[in-house]
Amino acid sequence: MEKLMGQMDQEMANAFSSCGYDGKYAKVTLSNRPDLCEFQCNGALAAAKTYKKAPLSIAQEVAQKLAGSQIFALAEAVKPGFLNLKVNETFLAGYLCQMLNSTDFGNEKTKQPKTVIIDYGGPNVAKPLHVGHLRSAIIGESIKRMGRFCGHTVIGDVHMGDWGLQMGLIITELQEREPGLAYFDETFTGDYPKEAPFTISQLEEIYPTASEKSKGDVEYKERAMQATYELQQGRRGYQALLNHILQVSVTDLKKNYENLCVSFDLWKGESDAQPFIPAMVQRMKEEGYAYISNGALVVDVKEDTDTKEIPPCMILKSDGASLYNTTDLATIVERMESYHPNEMIYVVDKRQELHFTQVFRCARKTGLVKADTKLTFLGFGTMNGRDGKPFKTREGGVMRLSTLLDDINQQMYQKIADNHTISGQEAAETAKTVALSAIKYGDLSNQASKDYIFDIDRFTSFEGNTGPYLLYTMVRIKSILKKYGQSGKEAQGKEILPATCESEKALMLETARFNGMVASAFEELAPHKVCAYLYDLANAFNHFYHETKILAIEEEARQAGYIRLLELCLGIMEACIDVLGFSAPERM
């Protein structure tokens, strides 16, 4: 279904062409003077230079051609050459009826579907999720959902940190505590136990203990480094322990991400890239891309147009060990071989931009990706406390994500319980739903690349640009629709009627904007644009609601038309919040 703006552009282009002017001047935009008109066209100003005519004269000719338009109720030429436009109410009502009766409210799937891999989440195994993991998970999940809504094949990969010294530290500390385990006996040839020799809570205590020990005990750290080396060389017992660590960690991670309504198609980590490293390194050497510099193997990635120095991309350290660069490049190799993506999007802290600049350039220079494979870095800003510094606990430590969720759930439960409309289990479930909207909308409504203040009191408010405000609006619409249904009336099959007041038309125009909005937001990787649209739509509905006694109107056809408009409005809001990664309760 063609977008409303597209139809207006075409109508305007036909009018320009009929007057002998190039249709390229016929672009319609939202009005910057909404007190005068809904849309405008400034093309006559640009056309005047080409055709050596007064812009007002051109605008007047075009306005005259639009006098009988079925799309525009008003096309008025004003000095110095603007065209002020208002949409025909009958046309707009018909357009909304089409949306209501179309799949995804008229949003057609892309005609050029892509395979996209989104790398987001990035947790480390054996460590609990903390607030620093929040933005990557929330933003990445939303972009994945946006892409799928548009018809692309989008694959989400959590890309865990499960390699390197942290594994050696865990193995070393475990050996100190339980040296008799079969995993440490190199002569053992039997089957290792299926159950891990530790729980997730024990594992989360083992790693920080080992890390702290290694800082003051040189011999302990050397043993951990040796264990890391032997693990990477394939020592059987250590590989079995790694599998246990992954199994226990992934089970816990899935539970925590599920509480955020975040899911991944791939639960891969750095360890999965290891088999691809030797051949990749060998190829880089043979084809002359990689060379030794200060003992390390590197690839030059600087370009003539660089305005600042871009260091070489280090592939192997002087001792032959791999780095993040190595595993990220090998992961690209694996993804190209297994999934043949058109694009890979990395949702990571913007402070990692230099690292990904090096990795992307190295991947292109060495031919790890095709020439038309897009590599995209989406760097996000910091989530800060009210003091403007990175969000911390009251004690100054990094807050666990589960603690943050529990705190907001409790705060939301108290607000809902105070309303005395619902109680018990329903109140608890509703609180979780609304709390998640507060967290996700609070984050996603900000442009991803910018830092923002995580203000729990503001985010959990039922007023203003917040998730709870949006859900409250949706619950209000659900309540109206429920009461209408209980009255015994039936709106199904009835049509949305032309608007009779400004607030009704404003709601209809806002509703019509949904068509193509998600595709535009996905193209820009901008979930905040979905949030902005959703907030505008909620405001338009509430303005209409406060001016219109929807359930008290006596004219049944008009009331049924209102109900159909509300059904469309609610459906669109549900589609938007689903794309953002949360849902709405039935009552609040």
XYZ file of C-alpha atoms in Angstrom:
588
model
C 0.000 0.000 0.000
C 1.495 3.312 -1.058
C 2.385 5.793 1.683
C 0.178 8.838 2.163
C 3.113 11.167 1.433
C 3.850 9.209 -1.732
C 0.313 9.698 -3.006
C 0.469 13.408 -2.238
C 3.850 13.701 -3.997
C 2.398 12.024 -7.082
C -0.680 14.264 -7.094
C 1.543 17.318 -6.805
C 3.941 16.044 -9.524
C 0.991 15.588 -11.895
C -0.098 19.175 -11.226
C 3.407 20.562 -11.834
C 3.742 18.523 -15.041
C 0.313 19.664 -16.283
C 1.527 23.241 -15.950
C 4.662 22.456 -17.939
C 7.057 22.231 -14.987
C 9.354 19.370 -14.003
C 7.738 17.039 -11.476
C 10.975 16.960 -9.449
C 9.896 20.246 -7.844
C 6.721 18.712 -6.455
C 7.986 17.424 -3.079
C 5.371 17.636 -0.310
C 6.532 18.040 3.293
C 4.945 18.480 6.696
C 3.966 22.072 7.324
C 6.272 24.213 9.434
C 3.224 26.385 10.132
C 0.605 23.910 11.372
C -1.587 26.871 12.342
C -1.998 27.601 8.615
C -1.944 24.191 6.923
C -1.114 20.489 7.349
C 1.428 20.105 4.534
C 3.324 22.379 2.193
C 5.216 22.378 -1.106
C 8.072 24.817 -1.692
C 8.893 23.615 -5.214
C 7.768 26.803 -6.944
C 10.620 28.706 -5.283
C 13.215 26.388 -6.827
C 11.378 26.127 -10.170
C 11.359 29.935 -10.504
C 15.108 29.996 -11.125
C 14.859 27.396 -13.882
C 11.819 28.817 -15.659
C 12.596 32.518 -15.095
C 9.139 33.165 -13.618
C 7.903 34.588 -10.362
C 7.534 31.751 -7.799
C 4.096 33.003 -6.724
C 2.928 32.831 -10.355
C 4.073 29.173 -10.609
C 2.450 28.318 -7.281
C -0.835 29.905 -8.383
C -0.853 27.880 -11.626
C -0.252 24.632 -9.712
C -2.896 25.502 -7.101
C -5.422 26.057 -9.876
C -4.663 22.591 -11.305
C -5.278 21.102 -7.850
C -8.691 22.767 -7.487
C -10.558 19.532 -8.198
C -8.111 17.212 -6.411
C -9.529 14.257 -4.529
C -6.454 14.229 -2.266
C -6.189 17.906 -1.311
C -9.072 19.844 0.198
C -6.928 22.989 0.119
C -4.079 23.998 -2.220
C -3.419 27.688 -1.629
C -0.602 29.751 -3.148
C 0.869 32.301 -0.754
C 3.778 34.717 -0.971
C 6.546 34.394 -1.900
C 5.597 31.106 -3.604
C 4.590 28.500 -1.038
C 1.756 26.066 -1.556
C -0.241 25.531 1.649
C -2.002 22.164 1.658
C -4.725 20.373 3.583
C -5.757 16.760 3.009
C -9.285 15.971 1.853
C -11.172 14.396 4.793
C -12.990 11.865 2.611
C -9.754 10.742 0.966
C -8.045 10.436 4.378
C -10.887 8.336 5.822
C -10.720 6.023 2.810
C -6.967 5.720 3.194
C -7.355 4.660 6.847
C -10.016 2.116 5.879
C -7.485 0.606 3.486
C -4.904 0.466 6.265
C -7.384 -1.183 8.630
C -8.139 -3.925 6.101
C -4.517 -4.528 5.017
C -1.821 -6.805 6.402
C 0.437 -4.924 8.835
C -1.813 -1.881 8.331
C -0.639 -1.349 4.773
C 3.096 -1.777 5.391
C 4.375 -3.837 2.495
C 7.383 -6.079 3.002
C 10.557 -4.912 1.320
C 10.985 -5.882 -2.331
C 14.714 -6.387 -1.708
C 14.972 -8.548 1.420
C 18.422 -8.780 2.985
C 20.055 -11.269 5.318
C 21.326 -9.255 8.271
C 23.299 -10.459 11.288
C 23.066 -8.266 14.376
C 25.837 -8.696 16.932
C 24.481 -7.473 20.268
C 24.433 -8.420 23.931
C 28.119 -9.299 24.299
C 28.053 -10.727 27.850
C 31.021 -12.502 29.390
C 30.417 -16.033 30.636
C 30.787 -16.678 34.365
C 29.845 -13.054 35.096
C 26.378 -11.703 35.954
C 24.735 -9.219 33.606
C 25.025 -5.650 34.865
C 23.511 -2.333 33.779
C 26.334 -1.877 31.262
C 24.797 -4.717 29.230
C 21.382 -3.060 29.074
C 21.740 -0.741 26.082
C 23.251 -3.282 23.700
C 20.506 -5.805 24.490
C 17.618 -3.329 24.225
C 18.807 -1.501 21.104
C 19.902 -4.656 19.278
C 16.635 -6.470 20.015
C 14.605 -3.536 18.703
C 16.604 -3.263 15.478
C 16.247 -7.010 14.933
C 12.468 -6.758 15.323
C 12.278 -3.686 13.080
C 14.157 -5.513 10.330
C 11.891 -8.534 10.549
C 8.783 -6.349 10.466
C 10.080 -4.940 7.182
C 10.580 -8.410 5.688
C 14.324 -8.910 6.093
C 15.921 -12.089 7.434
C 17.547 -10.874 10.627
C 19.739 -13.126 12.771
C 20.608 -12.074 16.318
C 23.934 -13.285 17.747
C 24.774 -12.757 21.436
C 28.536 -13.164 20.741
C 29.681 -14.071 24.251
C 33.097 -13.462 25.728
C 34.104 -17.072 26.437
C 37.797 -17.161 25.570
C 41.081 -15.826 26.841
C 42.561 -15.452 30.321
C 39.231 -15.399 32.155
C 38.761 -19.086 31.312
C 42.263 -19.926 32.519
C 41.600 -18.070 35.777
C 38.400 -20.050 36.429
C 40.151 -23.357 35.670
C 43.089 -22.484 37.951
C 40.883 -21.451 40.875
C 38.701 -24.529 40.474
C 41.824 -26.738 40.523
C 42.961 -25.090 43.766
C 39.619 -25.837 45.384
C 39.018 -29.309 43.977
C 42.326 -30.738 42.688
C 40.934 -34.280 42.647
C 38.466 -33.655 39.807
C 39.025 -35.796 36.725
C 39.349 -32.700 34.514
C 42.837 -32.044 35.951
C 44.123 -35.607 35.464
C 45.885 -35.733 32.090
C 45.890 -39.566 32.171
C 42.092 -39.752 32.512
C 40.512 -41.311 29.395
C 36.934 -41.925 30.509
C 33.822 -39.859 30.090
C 33.598 -36.674 32.111
C 30.488 -36.031 34.257
C 27.493 -34.545 32.487
C 26.751 -32.258 35.427
C 28.969 -29.239 36.016
C 31.049 -29.257 39.235
C 29.667 -25.797 40.119
C 26.456 -23.770 40.111
C 26.011 -20.358 38.480
C 26.297 -18.618 41.871
C 29.550 -20.492 42.607
C 30.849 -19.681 39.127
C 30.065 -15.997 39.585
C 32.095 -16.055 42.817
C 35.015 -18.071 41.401
C 35.948 -15.646 38.630
C 36.285 -12.399 40.679
C 38.188 -14.332 43.361
C 40.614 -15.695 40.764
C 40.950 -12.303 39.084
C 41.817 -10.622 42.380
C 44.364 -13.318 43.248
C 46.118 -12.951 39.908
C 46.762 -9.256 40.564
C 49.000 -9.944 43.559
C 50.293 -13.459 42.929
C 52.645 -13.740 39.941
C 52.904 -17.537 40.158
C 49.096 -17.886 40.264
C 48.719 -15.696 37.184
C 51.370 -17.699 35.308
C 49.451 -20.897 36.077
C 46.263 -19.247 34.803
C 48.037 -18.187 31.613
C 49.358 -21.730 31.164
C 45.848 -23.125 31.694
C 44.551 -20.659 29.073
C 47.220 -21.805 26.621
C 46.482 -25.509 27.223
C 42.741 -24.885 26.849
C 43.356 -23.156 23.522
C 45.610 -26.008 22.428
C 42.746 -28.434 23.015
C 43.520 -30.079 26.358
C 40.664 -32.517 26.799
C 39.798 -31.917 30.476
C 39.909 -28.150 30.103
C 37.693 -28.308 27.019
C 35.156 -30.295 29.067
C 35.283 -27.633 31.789
C 34.756 -24.907 29.183
C 31.637 -26.739 27.997
C 30.346 -26.828 31.588
C 31.065 -23.126 32.060
C 29.198 -22.323 28.847
C 26.238 -24.555 29.683
C 25.751 -23.109 33.171
C 26.323 -19.516 32.030
C 24.093 -19.690 28.963
C 21.227 -21.185 30.978
C 21.438 -18.271 33.411
C 21.918 -15.682 30.651
C 18.856 -16.917 28.773
C 16.758 -16.535 31.922
C 17.997 -12.975 32.495
C 17.563 -11.923 28.875
C 14.084 -13.471 28.880
C 13.161 -11.060 31.696
C 14.077 -8.267 29.270
C 12.066 -9.851 26.420
C 15.353 -10.233 24.528
C 16.195 -13.382 22.591
C 18.994 -14.547 20.314
C 19.063 -16.937 17.374
C 22.744 -17.720 17.884
C 24.451 -18.331 21.219
C 27.952 -18.240 19.856
C 31.095 -16.864 21.416
C 34.733 -16.172 20.730
C 35.498 -19.873 21.160
C 33.375 -20.692 18.093
C 35.678 -18.532 15.958
C 38.871 -20.343 16.980
C 38.774 -23.079 14.270
C 38.722 -20.364 11.581
C 41.806 -18.507 12.829
C 44.709 -20.658 11.485
C 43.542 -20.659 7.850
C 42.626 -16.973 8.015
C 46.054 -16.013 9.375
C 47.843 -18.214 6.857
C 45.943 -16.627 3.982
C 46.739 -13.106 5.198
C 50.425 -14.039 5.268
C 50.472 -15.772 1.889
C 48.640 -12.938 0.122
C 51.016 -10.360 1.574
C 48.575 -8.490 3.775
C 50.067 -9.460 7.143
C 53.639 -8.698 8.233
C 55.685 -8.718 11.438
C 56.008 -5.444 13.350
C 57.745 -5.410 16.766
C 57.224 -9.158 16.938
C 53.458 -8.996 16.312
C 51.591 -9.927 13.124
C 49.730 -6.890 11.788
C 47.803 -5.610 8.758
C 47.962 -1.954 7.704
C 44.491 -0.402 7.574
C 45.207 3.325 7.244
C 43.765 5.204 4.279
C 44.869 8.342 2.453
C 41.737 10.220 3.478
C 42.242 9.638 7.231
C 42.331 12.819 9.276
C 43.687 11.017 12.335
C 46.081 8.106 12.719
C 44.560 4.640 12.439
C 47.042 2.082 13.842
C 47.648 -1.266 12.098
C 45.224 -4.052 12.965
C 47.100 -6.551 15.144
C 46.278 -10.141 14.178
C 48.559 -12.084 16.548
C 50.610 -10.934 19.525
C 54.375 -11.537 19.637
C 53.801 -14.809 21.547
C 51.400 -16.018 18.851
C 48.282 -15.458 20.972
C 45.098 -14.147 19.386
C 43.290 -10.932 20.370
C 39.794 -9.475 20.110
C 40.778 -8.337 16.608
C 41.573 -11.936 15.695
C 38.378 -13.464 17.027
C 36.204 -10.687 15.557
C 37.784 -11.214 12.128
C 37.436 -14.994 12.409
C 33.796 -14.536 13.433
C 33.264 -12.553 10.223
C 34.786 -15.476 8.280
C 32.434 -17.915 10.009
C 29.383 -15.728 9.387
C 30.204 -15.285 5.703
C 30.649 -19.041 5.244
C 27.570 -20.063 7.250
C 25.006 -17.333 6.569
C 26.204 -15.229 3.587
C 24.840 -11.993 5.107
C 24.324 -8.813 3.109
C 25.057 -6.808 6.226
C 26.515 -7.244 9.706
C 25.505 -4.722 12.366
C 27.474 -4.395 15.598
C 25.601 -2.787 18.506
C 28.376 -1.889 20.937
C 29.668 0.924 23.129
C 30.688 3.876 20.950
C 34.060 3.908 22.701
C 34.944 0.802 20.682
C 34.728 2.675 17.384
C 38.490 2.561 16.653
C 38.566 -1.201 17.207
C 35.754 -1.787 14.724
C 37.226 0.671 12.225
C 40.381 -1.472 12.233
C 38.472 -4.761 12.043
C 36.129 -3.634 9.241
C 38.963 -2.199 7.158
C 41.055 -5.316 7.666
C 38.115 -7.550 6.656
C 37.605 -5.549 3.459
C 41.288 -5.242 2.561
C 41.953 -8.958 3.010
C 38.787 -10.069 1.223
C 37.054 -11.677 4.192
C 33.799 -10.076 3.010
C 32.377 -9.451 -0.436
C 32.663 -5.990 -1.923
C 28.944 -5.358 -1.416
C 28.744 -6.757 2.132
C 27.913 -3.921 4.483
C 29.663 -3.714 7.856
C 27.915 -1.312 10.232
C 29.047 -0.005 13.602
C 26.188 1.278 15.762
C 27.908 2.788 18.779
C 25.712 3.642 21.730
C 26.273 6.225 24.438
C 26.528 5.801 28.184
C 23.616 5.241 30.548
C 24.279 7.732 33.349
C 22.860 8.434 36.782
C 21.381 11.778 37.797
C 24.892 12.979 38.617
C 25.803 12.651 34.941
C 28.252 9.818 35.647
C 27.886 6.144 34.590
C 24.991 4.533 36.484
C 26.116 2.925 39.759
C 24.655 1.463 42.936
C 24.334 3.687 46.021
C 27.572 2.092 47.225
C 29.321 3.108 44.009
C 29.557 -0.350 42.443
C 28.230 -1.622 39.129
C 24.594 -2.612 39.550
C 23.428 -6.066 38.523
C 20.793 -5.960 35.829
C 18.525 -8.238 37.871
C 18.736 -5.783 40.797
C 17.752 -2.867 38.578
C 14.787 -4.798 37.178
C 13.651 -5.834 40.679
C 13.856 -2.231 41.929
C 11.769 -0.873 39.049
C 9.287 -3.764 39.257
C 8.766 -2.987 42.942
C 8.352 0.739 42.318
C 5.842 0.046 39.549
C 3.951 -2.478 41.696
C 3.563 0.121 44.452
C 2.135 2.673 41.993
C -0.331 0.176 40.536
C -1.366 -1.134 43.960
C -1.979 2.450 45.136
C -4.558 2.869 42.344
C -6.676 0.095 43.930
C -8.024 -0.970 40.522
C -6.264 -4.341 40.407
C -4.513 -6.375 43.069
C -2.718 -9.607 43.819
C -1.123 -11.646 41.068
C -2.581 -9.487 38.295
C -1.015 -6.383 39.856
C 2.373 -8.119 40.080
C 2.263 -9.255 36.442
C 1.040 -5.858 35.279
C 3.839 -4.173 37.239
C 6.447 -6.309 35.431
C 4.941 -5.409 32.048
C 4.798 -1.692 32.792
C 8.255 -1.656 34.413
C 9.765 -3.202 31.288
C 8.121 -0.506 29.159
C 9.624 2.121 31.472
C 13.144 0.720 31.064
C 13.010 0.009 27.347
C 11.172 3.136 26.252
C 13.305 5.254 28.572
C 16.381 3.979 26.734
C 15.098 3.684 23.169
C 13.458 7.109 23.075
C 16.979 8.568 23.126
C 19.137 8.549 20.016
C 21.369 5.495 20.421
C 24.671 7.318 20.005
C 23.930 9.833 22.762
C 24.524 9.500 26.499
C 21.378 9.802 28.600
C 20.288 10.146 32.221
C 18.588 7.041 33.626
C 15.979 8.706 35.831
C 13.808 6.014 37.415
C 11.237 8.474 38.779
C 10.730 10.070 35.354
C 10.771 6.785 33.428
C 8.107 5.222 35.678
C 5.794 8.243 35.540
C 2.361 7.866 33.933
C 2.692 11.362 32.507
C 4.992 12.726 29.830
C 7.087 10.942 27.242
C 7.346 7.592 29.037
C 6.551 3.928 28.505
C 3.874 3.842 31.249
C 2.119 6.842 29.641
C 1.921 4.982 26.341
C 0.636 1.802 27.975
C -1.932 3.800 29.961
C -3.155 5.291 26.679
C -3.453 1.830 25.146
C -5.323 0.498 28.175
C -7.695 3.465 27.867
C -8.419 2.506 24.233
C -8.906 -1.141 25.222
C -11.386 -0.084 27.891
C -13.427 1.945 25.376
C -13.481 -0.943 22.901
C -14.497 -3.382 25.645
C -17.353 -1.160 26.835
C -18.552 -0.698 23.262
C -18.566 -4.475 22.777
C -20.461 -4.998 26.030
C -23.143 -2.582 24.808
C -24.101 -5.134 22.173
C -23.166 -2.915 19.253
C -21.069 -4.125 16.339
C -18.534 -1.973 14.461
C -17.093 -4.763 12.319
C -17.680 -4.049 8.645
C -18.350 -0.386 9.275
C -16.096 2.321 7.832
C -14.029 5.097 9.318
C -15.900 8.281 8.439
C -14.457 11.657 7.375
C -13.319 13.793 10.307
C -15.678 16.445 11.672
C -13.317 18.222 14.055
C -9.639 19.184 14.182
C -8.614 16.731 16.913
C -10.209 13.838 15.006
C -8.429 14.789 11.792
C -5.127 15.249 13.651
C -5.472 11.706 15.015
C -6.279 10.370 11.540
C -3.269 12.123 9.991
C -0.979 10.791 12.742
C -2.358 7.291 12.275
C -1.755 7.462 8.512
C 1.932 8.288 9.121
C 2.566 4.737 10.366
C 2.746 3.427 6.823
C 6.460 3.203 5.995
C 7.597 4.685 9.322
C 9.198 1.477 10.644
C 11.002 0.874 7.342
C 12.417 4.383 7.490
C 13.502 3.909 11.116
C 15.163 0.576 10.315
C 17.018 2.078 7.372
C 18.517 4.629 9.763
C 18.893 2.096 12.639
C 16.886 4.550 14.719
C 14.444 3.004 17.239
C 14.003 6.490 18.739
C 12.022 7.422 15.620
C 9.493 4.668 16.382
C 9.285 6.044 19.939
C 8.734 9.601 18.692
C 5.941 8.435 16.363
C 4.304 6.414 19.121
C 4.346 9.371 21.515
C 2.841 11.688 18.882
C 0.106 9.141 18.163
C -0.705 8.745 21.867
C -0.923 12.510 22.297
C -3.179 12.832 19.252
C -5.490 10.131 20.591
C -5.682 11.653 24.094
C -6.479 15.080 22.647
C -9.295 13.542 20.587
C -10.511 11.490 23.572
C -10.757 14.507 25.871
C -12.765 16.438 23.261
C -15.057 13.643 22.133
C -17.640 11.614 24.083
C -17.046 8.483 22.045
C -19.430 6.152 23.903
C -22.125 8.798 24.472
C -22.653 9.848 20.848
C -26.121 8.964 19.576
C -25.363 8.649 15.859
C -24.527 4.944 15.556
C -22.677 5.126 12.225
C -20.367 7.863 13.497
C -19.793 6.026 16.774
C -18.945 2.863 14.860
C -16.534 4.918 12.745
C -14.837 6.179 15.915
C -14.513 2.612 17.167
C -12.947 1.498 13.892
C -10.487 4.395 14.110
C -9.614 3.356 17.672
C -9.137 -0.254 16.571
C -6.660 0.917 13.935
C -4.922 3.225 16.388
C -4.571 0.456 18.990
C -3.348 -2.069 16.404
C -0.648 0.350 15.267
C 0.428 1.091 18.841
C 0.650 -2.649 19.541
C 2.787 -3.120 16.434
C 5.073 -0.280 17.549
C 5.627 -1.517 21.090
C 6.210 -5.044 19.784
C 8.953 -3.644 17.546
C 10.399 -1.874 20.601
C 10.305 -5.111 22.575
C 7.547 -4.776 25.168
C 3.790 -5.325 25.467
C 0.704 -3.741 27.053
C -1.513 -5.136 29.829
C -5.293 -5.310 29.645
C -5.755 -3.183 32.746
C -3.636 -0.862 34.885
